Coordinates of C-alpha atoms in Angstrom, one line a residue:
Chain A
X112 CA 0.0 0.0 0.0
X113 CA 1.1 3.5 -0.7
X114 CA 2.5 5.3 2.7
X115 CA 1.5 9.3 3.1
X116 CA 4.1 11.0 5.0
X117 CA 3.2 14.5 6.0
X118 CA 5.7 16.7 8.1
X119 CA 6.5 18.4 10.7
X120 CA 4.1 16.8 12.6
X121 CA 3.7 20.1 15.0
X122 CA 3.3 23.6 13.1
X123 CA 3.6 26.3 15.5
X124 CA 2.4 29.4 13.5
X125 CA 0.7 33.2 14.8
X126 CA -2.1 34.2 13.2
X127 CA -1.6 36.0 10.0
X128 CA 1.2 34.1 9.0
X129 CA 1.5 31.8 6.0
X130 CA 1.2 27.9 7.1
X131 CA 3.5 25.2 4.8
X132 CA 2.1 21.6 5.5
X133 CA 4.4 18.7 3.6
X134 CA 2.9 15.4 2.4
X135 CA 5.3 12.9 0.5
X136 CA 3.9 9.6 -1.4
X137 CA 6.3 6.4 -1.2
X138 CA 5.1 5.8 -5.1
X139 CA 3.4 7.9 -7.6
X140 CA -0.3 9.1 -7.2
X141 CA -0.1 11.3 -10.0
X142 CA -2.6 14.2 -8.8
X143 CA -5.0 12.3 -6.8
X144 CA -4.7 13.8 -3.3
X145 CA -6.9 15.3 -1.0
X146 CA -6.6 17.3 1.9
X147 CA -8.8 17.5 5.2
X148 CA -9.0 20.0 8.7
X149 CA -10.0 18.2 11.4
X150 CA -11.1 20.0 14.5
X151 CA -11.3 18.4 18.3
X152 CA -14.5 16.7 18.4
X153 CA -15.8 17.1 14.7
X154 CA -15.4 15.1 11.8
X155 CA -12.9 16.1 9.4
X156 CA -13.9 18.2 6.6
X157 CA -12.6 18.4 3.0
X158 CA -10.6 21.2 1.7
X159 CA -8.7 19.9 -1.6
X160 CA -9.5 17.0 -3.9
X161 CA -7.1 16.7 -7.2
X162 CA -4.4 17.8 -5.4
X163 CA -5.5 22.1 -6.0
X164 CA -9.1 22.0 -6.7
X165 CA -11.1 23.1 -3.3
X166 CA -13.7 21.9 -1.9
X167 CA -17.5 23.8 -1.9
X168 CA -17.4 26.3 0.5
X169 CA -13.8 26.7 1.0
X170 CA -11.8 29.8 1.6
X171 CA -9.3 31.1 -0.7
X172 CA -6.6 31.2 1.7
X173 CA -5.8 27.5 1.4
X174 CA -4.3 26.3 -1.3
X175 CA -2.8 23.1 -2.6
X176 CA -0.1 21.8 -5.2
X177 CA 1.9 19.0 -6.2
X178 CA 1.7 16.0 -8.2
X179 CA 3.5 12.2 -8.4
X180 CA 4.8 12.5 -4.9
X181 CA 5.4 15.5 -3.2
X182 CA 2.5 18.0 -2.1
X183 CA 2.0 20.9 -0.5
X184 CA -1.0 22.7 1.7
X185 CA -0.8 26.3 2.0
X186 CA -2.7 28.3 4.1
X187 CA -2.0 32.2 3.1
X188 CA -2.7 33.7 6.4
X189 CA -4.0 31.8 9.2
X190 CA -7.0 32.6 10.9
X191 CA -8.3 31.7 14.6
X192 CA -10.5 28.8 12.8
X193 CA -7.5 27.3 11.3
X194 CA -5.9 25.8 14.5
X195 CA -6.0 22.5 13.4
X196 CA -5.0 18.7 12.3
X197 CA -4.7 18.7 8.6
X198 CA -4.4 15.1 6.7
X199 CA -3.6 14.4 3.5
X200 CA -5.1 11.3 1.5
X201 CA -4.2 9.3 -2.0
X202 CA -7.0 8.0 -4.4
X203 CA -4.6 7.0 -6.6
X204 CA -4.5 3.0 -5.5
X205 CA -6.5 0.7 -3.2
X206 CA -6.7 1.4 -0.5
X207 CA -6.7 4.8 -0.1
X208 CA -4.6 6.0 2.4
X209 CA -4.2 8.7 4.9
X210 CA -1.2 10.3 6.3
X211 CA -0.5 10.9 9.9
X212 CA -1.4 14.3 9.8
X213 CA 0.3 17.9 10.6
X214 CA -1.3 19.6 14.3
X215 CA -1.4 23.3 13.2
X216 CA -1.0 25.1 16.6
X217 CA -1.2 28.8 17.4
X218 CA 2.6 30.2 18.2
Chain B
X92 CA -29.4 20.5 3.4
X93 CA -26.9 17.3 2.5
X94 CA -25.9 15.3 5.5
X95 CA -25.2 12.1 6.7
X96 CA -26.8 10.8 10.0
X97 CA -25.4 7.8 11.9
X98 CA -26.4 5.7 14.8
X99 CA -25.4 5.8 18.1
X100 CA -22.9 4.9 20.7
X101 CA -22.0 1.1 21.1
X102 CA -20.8 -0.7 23.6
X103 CA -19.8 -4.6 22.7
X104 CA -17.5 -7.6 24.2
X105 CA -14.7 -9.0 22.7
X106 CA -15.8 -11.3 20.0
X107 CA -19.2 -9.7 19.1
X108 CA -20.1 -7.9 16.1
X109 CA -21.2 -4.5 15.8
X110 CA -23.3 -2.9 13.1
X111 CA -23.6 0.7 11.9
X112 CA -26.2 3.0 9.9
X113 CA -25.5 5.9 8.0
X114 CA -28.8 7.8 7.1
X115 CA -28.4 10.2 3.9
X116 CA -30.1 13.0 3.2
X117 CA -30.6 15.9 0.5
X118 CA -28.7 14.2 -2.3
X119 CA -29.0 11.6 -4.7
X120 CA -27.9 8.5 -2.9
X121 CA -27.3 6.1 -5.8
X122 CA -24.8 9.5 -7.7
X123 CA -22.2 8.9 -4.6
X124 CA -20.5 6.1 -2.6
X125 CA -20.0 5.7 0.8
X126 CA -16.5 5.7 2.5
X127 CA -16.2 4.2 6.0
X128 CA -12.9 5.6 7.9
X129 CA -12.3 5.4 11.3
X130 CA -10.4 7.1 14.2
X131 CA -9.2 5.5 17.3
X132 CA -8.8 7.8 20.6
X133 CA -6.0 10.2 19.8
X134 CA -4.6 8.9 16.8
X135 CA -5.2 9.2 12.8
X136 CA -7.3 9.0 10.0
X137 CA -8.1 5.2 9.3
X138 CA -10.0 4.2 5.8
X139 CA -11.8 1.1 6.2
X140 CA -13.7 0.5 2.5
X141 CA -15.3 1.8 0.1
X142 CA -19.3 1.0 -1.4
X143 CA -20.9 2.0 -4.5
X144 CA -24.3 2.7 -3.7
X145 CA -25.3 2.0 -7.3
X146 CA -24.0 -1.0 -8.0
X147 CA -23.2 -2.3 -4.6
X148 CA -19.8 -3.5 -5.2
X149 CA -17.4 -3.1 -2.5
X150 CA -13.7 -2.3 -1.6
X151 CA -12.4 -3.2 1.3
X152 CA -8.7 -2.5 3.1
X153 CA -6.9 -5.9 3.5
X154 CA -6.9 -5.5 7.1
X155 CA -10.5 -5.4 7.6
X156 CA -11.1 -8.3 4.8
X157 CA -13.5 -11.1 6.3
X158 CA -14.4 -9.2 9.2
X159 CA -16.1 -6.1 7.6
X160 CA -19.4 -5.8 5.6
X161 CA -20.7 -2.9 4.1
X162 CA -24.2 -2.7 2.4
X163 CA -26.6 0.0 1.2
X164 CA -30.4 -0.1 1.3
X165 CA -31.1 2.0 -1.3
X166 CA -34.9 2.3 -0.6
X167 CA -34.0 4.3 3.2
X168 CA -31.3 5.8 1.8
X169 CA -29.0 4.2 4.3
X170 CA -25.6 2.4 4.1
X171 CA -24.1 0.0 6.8
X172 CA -21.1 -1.1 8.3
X173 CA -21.0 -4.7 9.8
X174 CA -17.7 -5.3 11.9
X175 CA -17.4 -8.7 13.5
X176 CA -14.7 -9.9 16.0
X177 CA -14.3 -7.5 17.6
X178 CA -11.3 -6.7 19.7
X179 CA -10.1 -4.2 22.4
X180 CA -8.2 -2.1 19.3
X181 CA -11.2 -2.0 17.2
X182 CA -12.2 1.1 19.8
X183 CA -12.6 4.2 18.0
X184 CA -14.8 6.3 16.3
X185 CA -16.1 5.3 13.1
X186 CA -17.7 7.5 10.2
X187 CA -19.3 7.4 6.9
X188 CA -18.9 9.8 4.3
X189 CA -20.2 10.6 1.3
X190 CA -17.7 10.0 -1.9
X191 CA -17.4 12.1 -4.7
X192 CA -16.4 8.9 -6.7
X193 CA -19.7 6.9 -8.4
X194 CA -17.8 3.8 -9.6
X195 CA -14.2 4.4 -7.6
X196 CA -13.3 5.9 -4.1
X197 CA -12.0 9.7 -4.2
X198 CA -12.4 12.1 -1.7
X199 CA -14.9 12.8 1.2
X200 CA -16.7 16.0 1.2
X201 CA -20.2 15.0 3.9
X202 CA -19.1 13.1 6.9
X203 CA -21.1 11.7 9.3
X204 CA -21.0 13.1 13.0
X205 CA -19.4 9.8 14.0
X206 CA -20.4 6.4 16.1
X207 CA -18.0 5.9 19.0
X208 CA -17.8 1.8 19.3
X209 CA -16.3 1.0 22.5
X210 CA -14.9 -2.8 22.9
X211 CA -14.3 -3.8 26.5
X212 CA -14.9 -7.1 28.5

């Protein structure tokens, strides 16, 4: 199976800065990535689906890009809402897999 | 509005099998799949397997094979999740979403609110 690897695990960030989270493939999934927030408590929620395309609903602030095996989630300026655990996930090959996930904590 | 309703909290023993619903609403069913994923306490993002709700045809992680079953009743609008032997480990939280992928698993956009399934003896 295909192995997400997203780093740092821990992103210590003040609001209004720019947020980098990482997320490596061991093989190939071409562009089919997705990213989630998850909050405490709540059930995750999409953000990014073909590696740059946002979800419904979803500010512009966040971004994503990469392809084959490295991506990258970008939030432009953080916001109080965005303190968070961000995941990324292939849906290139079965099964679909998740990575660890990157806590976005405020600095 | 969209949204996907599931049952509640379960308790079971070691052994027993535990089985749960996932009510949609507001959409189509039969134009998404359902995508089970689960979450044990204080840990990561877990996907379980994958139903088409149009054809019923299944995909299942290799970890879960011969001890998950997921179905869809079509008529309520309603998929399932059937998880038998249960162990201690198999505590967590369990949630259906819907997929934007028809024939294939993509990505989740409605979750469910969750179904915490405690194991314990």
């Amino acid at each position: 199976e295909i192995v997400m690897t997203q780093s740092p695990a821990t992103l210590s960030v003040s609001p209004g800065e720019r947020a980098t989270l990482s997320c490596r493939a061991s093989q190939s999934v071409s562009s089919n990535l997705a990213w989630y927030q998850q909050k405490p408590g709540q059930a995750p929620r999409l953000l990014i689906y073909g590696a740059s395309t946002r979800a419904t609903g979803i500010p512009a602030r966040f971004s994503g890009t990469g392809s084959g095996t490295e991506f990258t989630l970008t939030i432009s300026s953080l916001q109080s809402e965005d303190f968070a655990v961000y995941y990324c996930q292939q849906y290139n090959n079965w099964p679909r897999t998740f990575g660890q996930g990157t806590k976005v904590e405020i600095k | 509005q969209v949204q996907l309703v599931q049952s509640g909290a379960e308790v079971k023993k070691p052994g027993a099998s535990v089985k749960v619903s996932c009510k949609a609403s507001g959409y189509t069913f039969t134009n998404y799949g359902i995508t089970w994923v689960r979450q044990a306490p204080g840990q990561g993002l877990e996907w379980m397997g994958w139903i088409s709700t149009y054809k019923g045809n299944t995909n299942y992680a290799q970890k879960f094979q011969g001890r998950v079953t997921m179905t869809t009743d079509t008529s309520t609008t309603t998929a399932y999740m059937e998880l038998r032997g249960l162990r201690s480990d198999d505590t967590a939280v369990y949630y259906c979403a819907r997929d934007l992928g028809s024939s294939s698993s993509i990505a989740f956009d409605i979750w469910g609110q969750g179904t915490m399934v405690t194991v314990s003896s």
